PDB file of C-alpha atoms and ligand atoms in Angstrom:
ATOM      1  CA  UNK A1272      66.456  92.191   8.757  1.00 98.00           C
ATOM      2  CA  UNK A1273      64.231  90.027   7.653  1.00 98.00           C
ATOM      3  CA  UNK A1274      64.341  88.862   3.627  1.00 98.00           C
ATOM      4  CA  UNK A1275      61.273  88.297   1.751  1.00 98.00           C
ATOM      5  CA  UNK A1276      60.698  86.419  -1.447  1.00 98.00           C
ATOM      6  CA  UNK A1277      56.837  85.342  -1.687  1.00 98.00           C
ATOM      7  CA  UNK A1278      54.709  88.346  -1.182  1.00 98.00           C
ATOM      8  CA  UNK A1279      52.346  86.251   1.369  1.00 98.00           C
ATOM      9  CA  UNK A1280      55.295  85.774   3.935  1.00 98.00           C
ATOM     10  CA  UNK A1281      55.122  90.001   3.154  1.00 98.00           C
ATOM     11  CA  UNK A1282      51.969  90.505   3.874  1.00 98.00           C
ATOM     12  CA  UNK A1283      52.204  88.083   6.858  1.00 98.00           C
ATOM     13  CA  UNK A1284      54.419  90.680   8.594  1.00 98.00           C
ATOM     14  CA  UNK A1285      53.088  93.943   7.199  1.00 98.00           C
ATOM     15  CA  UNK A1286      49.998  92.500   8.901  1.00 98.00           C
ATOM     16  CA  UNK A1287      51.724  91.959  11.766  1.00 98.00           C
ATOM     17  CA  UNK A1288      53.312  95.364  12.020  1.00 98.00           C
ATOM     18  CA  UNK A1289      49.977  97.194  11.356  1.00 98.00           C
ATOM     19  CA  UNK A1290      48.253  95.487  13.859  1.00 98.00           C
ATOM     20  CA  UNK A1291      50.280  96.950  16.434  1.00 98.00           C
ATOM     21  CA  UNK A1292      49.546  99.931  14.745  1.00 98.00           C
ATOM     22  CA  UNK A1293      52.989 100.244  13.759  1.00 98.00           C
ATOM     23  CA  UNK A1294      53.647 102.341  10.106  1.00 98.00           C
ATOM     24  CA  UNK A1295      55.548 101.259   7.789  1.00 98.00           C
ATOM     25  CA  UNK A1296      57.822 103.459   5.035  1.00 98.00           C
ATOM     26  CA  UNK A1297      58.376 101.551   1.648  1.00 99.00           C
ATOM     27  CA  UNK A1298      61.764 102.223  -0.664  1.00 98.00           C
ATOM     28  CA  UNK A1299      61.235 100.449  -4.352  1.00 98.00           C
ATOM     29  CA  UNK A1300      64.662  99.865  -5.346  1.00 98.00           C
ATOM     30  CA  UNK A1301      66.729  97.509  -8.306  1.00 98.00           C
ATOM     31  CA  UNK A1302      68.839  97.237  -6.422  1.00 98.00           C
ATOM     32  CA  UNK A1303      72.980  97.698  -6.814  1.00 96.00           C
ATOM     33  CA  UNK A1304      72.271 100.739  -4.324  1.00 97.00           C
ATOM     34  CA  UNK A1305      74.768 103.587  -3.387  1.00 96.00           C
ATOM     35  CA  UNK A1306      74.065 106.339  -1.381  1.00 96.00           C
ATOM     36  CA  UNK A1307      71.879 107.705  -3.075  1.00 96.00           C
ATOM     37  CA  UNK A1308      69.352 104.737  -2.419  1.00 97.00           C
ATOM     38  CA  UNK A1309      70.352 105.160   1.349  1.00 97.00           C
ATOM     39  CA  UNK A1310      69.563 108.629   1.864  1.00 97.00           C
ATOM     40  CA  UNK A1311      66.150 107.644   0.751  1.00 98.00           C
ATOM     41  CA  UNK A1312      66.188 104.852   3.302  1.00 98.00           C
ATOM     42  CA  UNK A1313      66.780 107.710   5.792  1.00 98.00           C
ATOM     43  CA  UNK A1314      63.786 109.997   4.805  1.00 98.00           C
ATOM     44  CA  UNK A1315      61.496 106.543   4.678  1.00 98.00           C
ATOM     45  CA  UNK A1316      63.430 106.145   8.553  1.00 97.00           C
ATOM     46  CA  UNK A1317      62.367 109.693   9.884  1.00 97.00           C
ATOM     47  CA  UNK A1318      58.709 109.305   8.699  1.00 96.00           C
ATOM     48  CA  UNK A1319      58.009 105.798  10.061  1.00 98.00           C
ATOM     49  CA  UNK A1320      58.188 102.954  12.414  1.00 98.00           C
ATOM     50  CA  UNK A1321      59.539 100.409  10.143  1.00 98.00           C
ATOM     51  CA  UNK A1322      60.994 100.349   6.877  1.00 98.00           C
ATOM     52  CA  UNK A1323      60.620  97.779   3.592  1.00 98.00           C
ATOM     53  CA  UNK A1324      62.883  97.915   0.560  1.00 98.00           C
ATOM     54  CA  UNK A1325      62.039  95.755  -1.967  1.00 98.00           C
ATOM     55  CA  UNK A1326      65.043  94.778  -5.165  1.00 98.00           C
ATOM     56  CA  UNK A1327      63.900  94.211  -8.437  1.00 98.00           C
ATOM     57  CA  UNK A1328      64.699  94.577 -11.657  1.00 98.00           C
ATOM     58  CA  UNK A1329      61.596  94.579 -13.541  1.00 97.00           C
ATOM     59  CA  UNK A1330      61.821  93.544 -16.780  1.00 95.00           C
ATOM     60  CA  UNK A1331      58.498  95.461 -17.923  1.00 94.00           C
ATOM     61  CA  UNK A1332      59.867  99.123 -17.691  1.00 96.00           C
ATOM     62  CA  UNK A1333      63.774  98.155 -19.363  1.00 95.00           C
ATOM     63  CA  UNK A1334      63.345  98.505 -23.460  1.00 94.00           C
ATOM     64  CA  UNK A1335      64.835  95.553 -25.892  1.00 92.00           C
ATOM     65  CA  UNK A1336      67.902  97.160 -26.882  1.00 89.00           C
ATOM     66  CA  UNK A1337      68.420  98.681 -22.913  1.00 90.00           C
ATOM     67  CA  UNK A1338      70.288  97.172 -20.516  1.00 87.00           C
ATOM     68  CA  UNK A1339      67.932  94.897 -18.349  1.00 94.00           C
ATOM     69  CA  UNK A1340      70.385  91.905 -19.086  1.00 94.00           C
ATOM     70  CA  UNK A1341      73.530  93.452 -17.908  1.00 91.00           C
ATOM     71  CA  UNK A1342      71.702  95.202 -14.629  1.00 92.00           C
ATOM     72  CA  UNK A1343      74.510  95.147 -12.267  1.00 92.00           C
ATOM     73  CA  UNK A1344      72.749  92.713  -9.981  1.00 96.00           C
ATOM     74  CA  UNK A1345      74.746  93.227  -7.023  1.00 97.00           C
ATOM     75  CA  UNK A1346      72.373  91.033  -4.057  1.00 98.00           C
ATOM     76  CA  UNK A1347      74.900  90.575  -1.479  1.00 98.00           C
ATOM     77  CA  UNK A1348      76.259  93.972  -0.707  1.00 98.00           C
ATOM     78  CA  UNK A1349      72.989  95.001  -1.130  1.00 98.00           C
ATOM     79  CA  UNK A1350      71.829  93.866   1.516  1.00 98.00           C
ATOM     80  CA  UNK A1351      74.862  94.234   3.397  1.00 98.00           C
ATOM     81  CA  UNK A1352      74.514  98.148   3.128  1.00 98.00           C
ATOM     82  CA  UNK A1353      70.267  98.194   4.467  1.00 98.00           C
ATOM     83  CA  UNK A1354      71.219  95.552   7.367  1.00 98.00           C
ATOM     84  CA  UNK A1355      73.848  98.547   8.034  1.00 97.00           C
ATOM     85  CA  UNK A1356      71.235 101.405   7.858  1.00 96.00           C
ATOM     86  CA  UNK A1357      68.450  99.071   9.930  1.00 95.00           C
ATOM     87  CA  UNK A1358      65.663  98.479   7.714  1.00 98.00           C
ATOM     88  CA  UNK A1359      63.250  96.111   8.437  1.00 98.00           C
ATOM     89  CA  UNK A1360      62.325  94.378   5.414  1.00 98.00           C
ATOM     90  CA  UNK A1361      63.855  93.479   2.565  1.00 98.00           C
ATOM     91  CA  UNK A1362      61.465  92.099  -0.114  1.00 99.00           C
ATOM     92  CA  UNK A1363      63.205  90.316  -2.791  1.00 98.00           C
ATOM     93  CA  UNK A1364      60.834  88.698  -5.347  1.00 98.00           C
ATOM     94  CA  UNK A1365      61.542  87.011  -8.268  1.00 97.00           C
ATOM     95  CA  UNK A1366      60.647  87.908 -12.197  1.00 95.00           C
ATOM     96  CA  UNK A1367      57.887  84.455 -11.255  1.00 94.00           C
ATOM     97  CA  UNK A1368      56.722  86.120  -8.381  1.00 96.00           C
ATOM     98  CA  UNK A1369      55.836  89.466  -9.654  1.00 95.00           C
ATOM     99  CA  UNK A1370      54.761  88.220 -12.942  1.00 94.00           C
ATOM    100  CA  UNK A1371      53.793  84.931 -12.322  1.00 91.00           C
ATOM    101  CA  UNK A1372      51.337  83.767 -15.683  1.00 79.00           C
ATOM    102  CA  UNK A1373      54.164  84.949 -17.517  1.00 74.00           C
ATOM    103  CA  UNK A1374      52.622  87.794 -19.438  1.00 68.00           C
ATOM    104  CA  UNK A1375      51.274  90.399 -18.269  1.00 66.00           C
ATOM    105  CA  UNK A1376      47.682  90.976 -18.048  1.00 80.00           C
ATOM    106  CA  UNK A1377      46.523  94.526 -16.465  1.00 93.00           C
ATOM    107  CA  UNK A1378      49.110  97.022 -17.313  1.00 94.00           C
ATOM    108  CA  UNK A1379      48.837 100.536 -15.510  1.00 97.00           C
ATOM    109  CA  UNK A1380      49.162 103.546 -18.348  1.00 98.00           C
ATOM    110  CA  UNK A1381      49.314 107.440 -17.114  1.00 98.00           C
ATOM    111  CA  UNK A1382      48.093 109.730 -19.872  1.00 97.00           C
ATOM    112  CA  UNK A1383      50.706 109.971 -22.839  1.00 97.00           C
ATOM    113  CA  UNK A1384      50.763 113.875 -21.772  1.00 96.00           C
ATOM    114  CA  UNK A1385      53.049 112.836 -19.137  1.00 97.00           C
ATOM    115  CA  UNK A1386      54.455 109.573 -20.447  1.00 98.00           C
ATOM    116  CA  UNK A1387      54.615 110.684 -23.356  1.00 97.00           C
ATOM    117  CA  UNK A1388      57.427 112.929 -23.598  1.00 97.00           C
ATOM    118  CA  UNK A1389      61.308 113.292 -22.034  1.00 96.00           C
ATOM    119  CA  UNK A1390      61.810 109.929 -20.828  1.00 96.00           C
ATOM    120  CA  UNK A1391      58.888 108.506 -22.390  1.00 96.00           C
ATOM    121  CA  UNK A1392      59.724 109.573 -25.451  1.00 94.00           C
ATOM    122  CA  UNK A1393      63.392 108.832 -25.631  1.00 88.00           C
ATOM    123  CA  UNK A1394      61.830 104.968 -24.246  1.00 92.00           C
ATOM    124  CA  UNK A1395      58.661 103.962 -25.219  1.00 94.00           C
ATOM    125  CA  UNK A1396      56.814 101.280 -23.096  1.00 95.00           C
ATOM    126  CA  UNK A1397      59.019 102.076 -20.492  1.00 97.00           C
ATOM    127  CA  UNK A1398      56.525 104.393 -18.142  1.00 98.00           C
ATOM    128  CA  UNK A1399      53.861 101.423 -18.290  1.00 97.00           C
ATOM    129  CA  UNK A1400      56.100  99.144 -16.650  1.00 97.00           C
ATOM    130  CA  UNK A1401      57.240 101.820 -13.536  1.00 98.00           C
ATOM    131  CA  UNK A1402      53.698 102.214 -12.903  1.00 98.00           C
ATOM    132  CA  UNK A1403      52.467  99.121 -13.219  1.00 97.00           C
ATOM    133  CA  UNK A1404      56.015  97.255 -11.039  1.00 98.00           C
ATOM    134  CA  UNK A1405      55.086 100.024  -8.728  1.00 98.00           C
ATOM    135  CA  UNK A1406      50.744 100.048  -8.093  1.00 98.00           C
ATOM    136  CA  UNK A1407      51.838  95.792  -7.780  1.00 97.00           C
ATOM    137  CA  UNK A1408      54.589  96.750  -4.944  1.00 98.00           C
ATOM    138  CA  UNK A1409      52.168  98.699  -3.540  1.00 98.00           C
ATOM    139  CA  UNK A1410      49.429  96.188  -3.433  1.00 98.00           C
ATOM    140  CA  UNK A1411      51.790  93.934  -2.394  1.00 98.00           C
ATOM    141  CA  UNK A1412      53.716  96.034   0.335  1.00 98.00           C
ATOM    142  CA  UNK A1413      50.599  98.427   1.407  1.00 98.00           C
ATOM    143  CA  UNK A1414      52.695 101.303   2.828  1.00 98.00           C
ATOM    144  CA  UNK A1415      51.809 104.212   4.916  1.00 98.00           C
ATOM    145  CA  UNK A1416      54.574 106.329   3.050  1.00 98.00           C
ATOM    146  CA  UNK A1417      56.600 105.534  -0.153  1.00 99.00           C
ATOM    147  CA  UNK A1418      59.991 107.349  -0.400  1.00 98.00           C
ATOM    148  CA  UNK A1419      61.246 107.970  -4.451  1.00 98.00           C
ATOM    149  CA  UNK A1420      64.497 109.879  -5.596  1.00 97.00           C
ATOM    150  CA  UNK A1421      64.433 113.525  -7.476  1.00 98.00           C
ATOM    151  CA  UNK A1422      66.909 112.002 -10.290  1.00 97.00           C
ATOM    152  CA  UNK A1423      64.155 110.445 -12.224  1.00 97.00           C
ATOM    153  CA  UNK A1424      61.402 113.229 -11.888  1.00 98.00           C
ATOM    154  CA  UNK A1425      59.208 112.593 -14.793  1.00 98.00           C
ATOM    155  CA  UNK A1426      59.343 109.110 -12.362  1.00 98.00           C
ATOM    156  CA  UNK A1427      58.167 110.879  -9.780  1.00 98.00           C
ATOM    157  CA  UNK A1428      55.546 112.737 -11.810  1.00 97.00           C
ATOM    158  CA  UNK A1429      53.931 110.244 -13.250  1.00 98.00           C
ATOM    159  CA  UNK A1430      53.724 107.742  -9.845  1.00 98.00           C
ATOM    160  CA  UNK A1431      51.870 111.162  -8.268  1.00 98.00           C
ATOM    161  CA  UNK A1432      49.358 111.017 -11.136  1.00 97.00           C
ATOM    162  CA  UNK A1433      49.140 107.212 -10.698  1.00 98.00           C
ATOM    163  CA  UNK A1434      48.661 107.677  -6.494  1.00 98.00           C
ATOM    164  CA  UNK A1435      46.289 111.149  -7.098  1.00 98.00           C
ATOM    165  CA  UNK A1436      43.793 109.651 -10.377  1.00 98.00           C
ATOM    166  CA  UNK A1437      43.613 105.801  -8.062  1.00 98.00           C
ATOM    167  CA  UNK A1438      43.272 106.921  -4.914  1.00 98.00           C
ATOM    168  CA  UNK A1439      45.761 105.436  -3.439  1.00 98.00           C
ATOM    169  CA  UNK A1440      46.316 105.442   0.043  1.00 98.00           C
ATOM    170  CA  UNK A1441      50.113 106.279   0.349  1.00 98.00           C
ATOM    171  CA  UNK A1442      51.785 109.526   1.273  1.00 98.00           C
ATOM    172  CA  UNK A1443      54.520 110.217  -1.020  1.00 98.00           C
ATOM    173  CA  UNK A1444      57.744 111.505  -0.574  1.00 98.00           C
ATOM    174  CA  UNK A1445      60.002 113.200  -3.285  1.00 97.00           C
ATOM    175  CA  UNK A1446      64.093 113.085  -1.195  1.00 97.00           C
ATOM    176  CA  UNK A1447      66.674 115.245  -3.057  1.00 96.00           C
ATOM    177  CA  UNK A1448      69.491 114.139  -5.278  1.00 97.00           C
ATOM    178  CA  UNK A1449      72.456 112.600  -3.606  1.00 96.00           C
ATOM    179  CA  UNK A1450      75.487 113.506  -5.391  1.00 97.00           C
ATOM    180  CA  UNK A1451      79.118 113.023  -5.625  1.00 97.00           C
ATOM    181  CA  UNK A1452      81.809 115.649  -3.992  1.00 97.00           C
ATOM    182  CA  UNK A1453      82.133 116.768  -7.427  1.00 98.00           C
ATOM    183  CA  UNK A1454      78.456 117.326  -7.774  1.00 98.00           C
ATOM    184  CA  UNK A1455      77.599 114.165 -10.085  1.00 98.00           C
ATOM    185  CA  UNK A1456      74.224 112.536  -9.483  1.00 98.00           C
ATOM    186  CA  UNK A1457      74.488 109.041  -7.684  1.00 97.00           C
ATOM    187  CA  UNK A1458      73.571 106.280 -10.403  1.00 96.00           C
ATOM    188  CA  UNK A1459      73.606 103.121 -10.715  1.00 91.00           C
ATOM    189  CA  UNK A1460      74.484 103.588 -13.987  1.00 90.00           C
ATOM    190  CA  UNK A1461      77.925 106.005 -13.311  1.00 95.00           C
ATOM    191  CA  UNK A1462      79.753 102.761 -13.092  1.00 94.00           C
ATOM    192  CA  UNK A1463      79.615 101.917 -16.453  1.00 94.00           C
ATOM    193  CA  UNK A1464      81.833 105.039 -17.440  1.00 98.00           C
ATOM    194  CA  UNK A1465      85.206 105.360 -17.905  1.00 98.00           C
ATOM    195  CA  UNK A1466      87.882 107.111 -16.248  1.00 98.00           C
ATOM    196  CA  UNK A1467      87.315 109.703 -18.840  1.00 98.00           C
ATOM    197  CA  UNK A1468      83.967 110.270 -19.150  1.00 98.00           C
ATOM    198  CA  UNK A1469      83.925 110.047 -15.325  1.00 98.00           C
ATOM    199  CA  UNK A1470      85.550 113.515 -15.394  1.00 98.00           C
ATOM    200  CA  UNK A1471      83.330 114.876 -17.800  1.00 98.00           C
ATOM    201  CA  UNK A1472      79.997 113.982 -16.698  1.00 98.00           C
ATOM    202  CA  UNK A1473      80.050 116.196 -13.081  1.00 98.00           C
ATOM    203  CA  UNK A1474      79.850 119.195 -16.125  1.00 98.00           C
ATOM    204  CA  UNK A1475      75.652 117.616 -16.889  1.00 98.00           C
ATOM    205  CA  UNK A1476      75.284 119.647 -13.177  1.00 98.00           C
ATOM    206  CA  UNK A1477      77.633 122.824 -13.489  1.00 98.00           C
ATOM    207  CA  UNK A1478      75.663 123.216 -17.116  1.00 98.00           C
ATOM    208  CA  UNK A1479      72.102 123.205 -15.305  1.00 98.00           C
ATOM    209  CA  UNK A1480      73.379 125.359 -12.342  1.00 98.00           C
ATOM    210  CA  UNK A1481      74.532 127.756 -15.056  1.00 98.00           C
ATOM    211  CA  UNK A1482      71.198 128.127 -16.480  1.00 98.00           C
ATOM    212  CA  UNK A1483      69.375 128.060 -13.094  1.00 98.00           C
ATOM    213  CA  UNK A1484      71.853 130.685 -12.083  1.00 97.00           C
ATOM    214  CA  UNK A1485      70.614 133.094 -15.258  1.00 98.00           C
ATOM    215  CA  UNK A1486      66.518 131.902 -14.614  1.00 97.00           C
ATOM    216  CA  UNK A1487      67.398 133.099 -11.118  1.00 96.00           C
ATOM    217  CA  UNK A1488      68.736 136.892 -12.161  1.00 96.00           C
ATOM    218  CA  UNK A1489      65.468 137.055 -14.293  1.00 95.00           C
ATOM    219  CA  UNK A1490      66.853 135.340 -17.593  1.00 96.00           C
ATOM    220  CA  UNK A1491      63.279 133.681 -18.975  1.00 96.00           C
ATOM    221  CA  UNK A1492      64.682 132.936 -23.096  1.00 97.00           C
ATOM    222  CA  UNK A1493      64.385 129.550 -22.108  1.00 98.00           C
ATOM    223  CA  UNK A1494      65.185 127.928 -25.717  1.00 97.00           C
ATOM    224  CA  UNK A1495      68.157 129.993 -25.679  1.00 98.00           C
ATOM    225  CA  UNK A1496      69.638 128.632 -22.430  1.00 98.00           C
ATOM    226  CA  UNK A1497      68.859 125.134 -23.023  1.00 98.00           C
ATOM    227  CA  UNK A1498      70.389 125.673 -26.573  1.00 98.00           C
ATOM    228  CA  UNK A1499      73.306 127.032 -25.401  1.00 98.00           C
ATOM    229  CA  UNK A1500      73.730 124.353 -22.615  1.00 98.00           C
ATOM    230  CA  UNK A1501      73.185 121.853 -25.294  1.00 98.00           C
ATOM    231  CA  UNK A1502      75.880 123.206 -27.164  1.00 98.00           C
ATOM    232  CA  UNK A1503      78.125 124.022 -23.793  1.00 98.00           C
ATOM    233  CA  UNK A1504      78.096 119.950 -23.126  1.00 98.00           C
ATOM    234  CA  UNK A1505      79.064 118.807 -26.501  1.00 98.00           C
ATOM    235  CA  UNK A1506      82.590 121.072 -25.974  1.00 98.00           C
ATOM    236  CA  UNK A1507      82.963 119.551 -22.500  1.00 98.00           C
ATOM    237  CA  UNK A1508      83.131 116.229 -24.723  1.00 98.00           C
ATOM    238  CA  UNK A1509      79.718 114.495 -24.047  1.00 98.00           C
ATOM    239  CA  UNK A1510      78.272 112.846 -27.303  1.00 98.00           C
ATOM    240  CA  UNK A1511      75.283 113.347 -27.738  1.00 98.00           C
ATOM    241  CA  UNK A1512      72.280 115.352 -25.501  1.00 98.00           C
ATOM    242  CA  UNK A1513      68.986 113.747 -25.724  1.00 96.00           C
ATOM    243  CA  UNK A1514      67.598 116.731 -24.225  1.00 97.00           C
ATOM    244  CA  UNK A1515      67.624 120.237 -21.689  1.00 98.00           C
ATOM    245  CA  UNK A1516      64.367 121.741 -21.403  1.00 98.00           C
ATOM    246  CA  UNK A1517      63.131 124.117 -18.811  1.00 98.00           C
ATOM    247  CA  UNK A1518      59.423 122.172 -17.683  1.00 98.00           C
ATOM    248  CA  UNK A1519      56.423 123.042 -15.333  1.00 95.00           C
ATOM    249  CA  UNK A1520      56.875 120.786 -12.229  1.00 95.00           C
ATOM    250  CA  UNK A1521      53.761 119.034 -12.517  1.00 92.00           C
ATOM    251  CA  UNK A1522      52.323 119.311 -16.414  1.00 93.00           C
ATOM    252  CA  UNK A1523      56.363 119.109 -17.037  1.00 96.00           C
ATOM    253  CA  UNK A1524      55.249 121.542 -20.065  1.00 96.00           C
ATOM    254  CA  UNK A1525      57.150 123.828 -21.769  1.00 96.00           C
ATOM    255  CA  UNK A1526      57.458 126.533 -18.872  1.00 95.00           C
ATOM    256  CA  UNK A1527      56.376 129.934 -19.510  1.00 93.00           C
ATOM    257  CA  UNK A1528      58.010 133.434 -18.819  1.00 91.00           C
ATOM    258  CA  UNK A1529      55.082 134.217 -15.999  1.00 92.00           C
ATOM    259  CA  UNK A1530      55.373 130.876 -13.568  1.00 92.00           C
ATOM    260  CA  UNK A1531      57.133 130.502 -10.125  1.00 92.00           C
ATOM    261  CA  UNK A1532      58.016 126.991 -10.439  1.00 95.00           C
ATOM    262  CA  UNK A1533      60.341 125.254 -12.549  1.00 96.00           C
ATOM    263  CA  UNK A1534      62.155 122.432 -12.814  1.00 98.00           C
ATOM    264  CA  UNK A1535      65.392 122.144 -15.291  1.00 98.00           C
ATOM    265  CA  UNK A1536      65.704 118.426 -17.031  1.00 98.00           C
ATOM    266  CA  UNK A1537      69.061 117.177 -18.625  1.00 98.00           C
ATOM    267  CA  UNK A1538      69.847 113.681 -20.286  1.00 97.00           C
ATOM    268  CA  UNK A1539      73.077 113.405 -22.272  1.00 98.00           C
ATOM    269  CA  UNK A1540      75.400 111.117 -23.799  1.00 98.00           C
ATOM    270  CA  UNK A1541      78.894 109.715 -22.862  1.00 98.00           C
ATOM    271  CA  UNK A1542      79.582 106.633 -24.827  1.00 98.00           C
ATOM    272  CA  UNK A1543      75.884 104.803 -24.189  1.00 93.00           C
ATOM    273  CA  UNK A1544      75.590 105.443 -20.955  1.00 94.00           C
ATOM    274  CA  UNK A1545      72.331 108.024 -20.601  1.00 94.00           C
ATOM    275  CA  UNK A1546      73.026 110.572 -17.466  1.00 97.00           C
ATOM    276  CA  UNK A1547      70.043 112.491 -16.039  1.00 97.00           C
ATOM    277  CA  UNK A1548      69.835 115.717 -13.938  1.00 98.00           C
ATOM    278  CA  UNK A1549      67.965 118.381 -12.919  1.00 98.00           C
ATOM    279  CA  UNK A1550      67.129 121.012 -10.919  1.00 98.00           C
ATOM    280  CA  UNK A1551      64.056 122.700  -9.582  1.00 98.00           C
ATOM    281  CA  UNK A1552      63.872 125.832  -8.750  1.00 96.00           C
ATOM    282  CA  UNK A1553      60.140 126.730  -6.671  1.00 90.00           C
ATOM    283  CA  UNK A1554      58.703 129.519  -5.882  1.00 75.00           C
ATOM    284  CA  UNK A1555      60.183 132.235  -7.816  1.00 70.00           C
ATOM    285  CA  UNK A1556      58.639 135.721  -8.058  1.00 56.00           C
TER     286      UNK A1556
HETATM  287  O1  LIG B1302      63.576 104.251 -10.029  1.00 59.92           O
HETATM  288  C1  LIG B1302      63.860 102.352  -9.556  1.00 59.92           C
HETATM  289  O2  LIG B1302      64.635 101.512  -9.159  1.00 59.92           O
HETATM  290  C2  LIG B1302      62.659 102.434 -10.955  1.00 59.92           C
HETATM  291  O3  LIG B1302      61.861 102.512 -11.831  1.00 59.92           O
HETATM  292  C3  LIG B1302      61.131 101.590  -8.910  1.00 59.92           C
HETATM  293  C4  LIG B1302      60.815 102.738  -8.719  1.00 59.92           C
HETATM  294  C5  LIG B1302      62.124 100.941  -8.432  1.00 59.92           C
HETATM  295  C6  LIG B1302      60.349 100.843 -10.031  1.00 59.92           C
HETATM  296  O4  LIG B1302      61.074  99.344 -10.682  1.00 59.92           O
END
């Protein structure tokens, strides 16, 4: 596996592959890799001849009081995991390589209809940071296919909107959520949980499963379902429920009873750790 620290060296290799007619799959990450990330690599590998992963903890997508400084940076372990997955190239740029002028001159902003609600409401500016860095990474890697995890459901919807609106020549794939045996969605932030919090954490998923079951059985009173679920989470020991909503998977607007597809999104806190999860229900009659 080659490690590229500069855009120039990365581009030279990608161009060499493309001139041989090889396709390139891309998995952008912020490192601290777990089985969820590795499943994204697997999807990219199935689709493409060569796979590039990137590790870049993007300062632009963290708010002033968020965990940018303490975000776990585990390069050596990450590198070994990627090597074991037969990744062809790892792009590991410095902050200066990504943002050489020290300040951002041009940012990418997807309209507030998609970015101002849910995660965007809790984390102002977060999605501008994500779309700007993903746009830059796409320009650097020039992938044929890019794979993102379903866990960050809104992130995928926002990036899809950017790719469509800006006619970017990349196919996006949304890969299923990786879970621990007890159902907890895999996340780098799970390691912040104490033993006691870790025991409570899977209840987020079981609560979503309860809503899924109710919807599948014909219940369309989304307000009542999500309010009851929210209460349930607090009873289970969660400290705060940021939101639980049933929304349209593309527009992220509140679902209507007559819709055929739904996504149930939830974010709840254990101590200072925010846990995200979701379940997608498509094409229900
Ligand atoms: O999902 C993530 O890890 C990040 O938001 C991403 C897509 C790598 C952009 O920094």
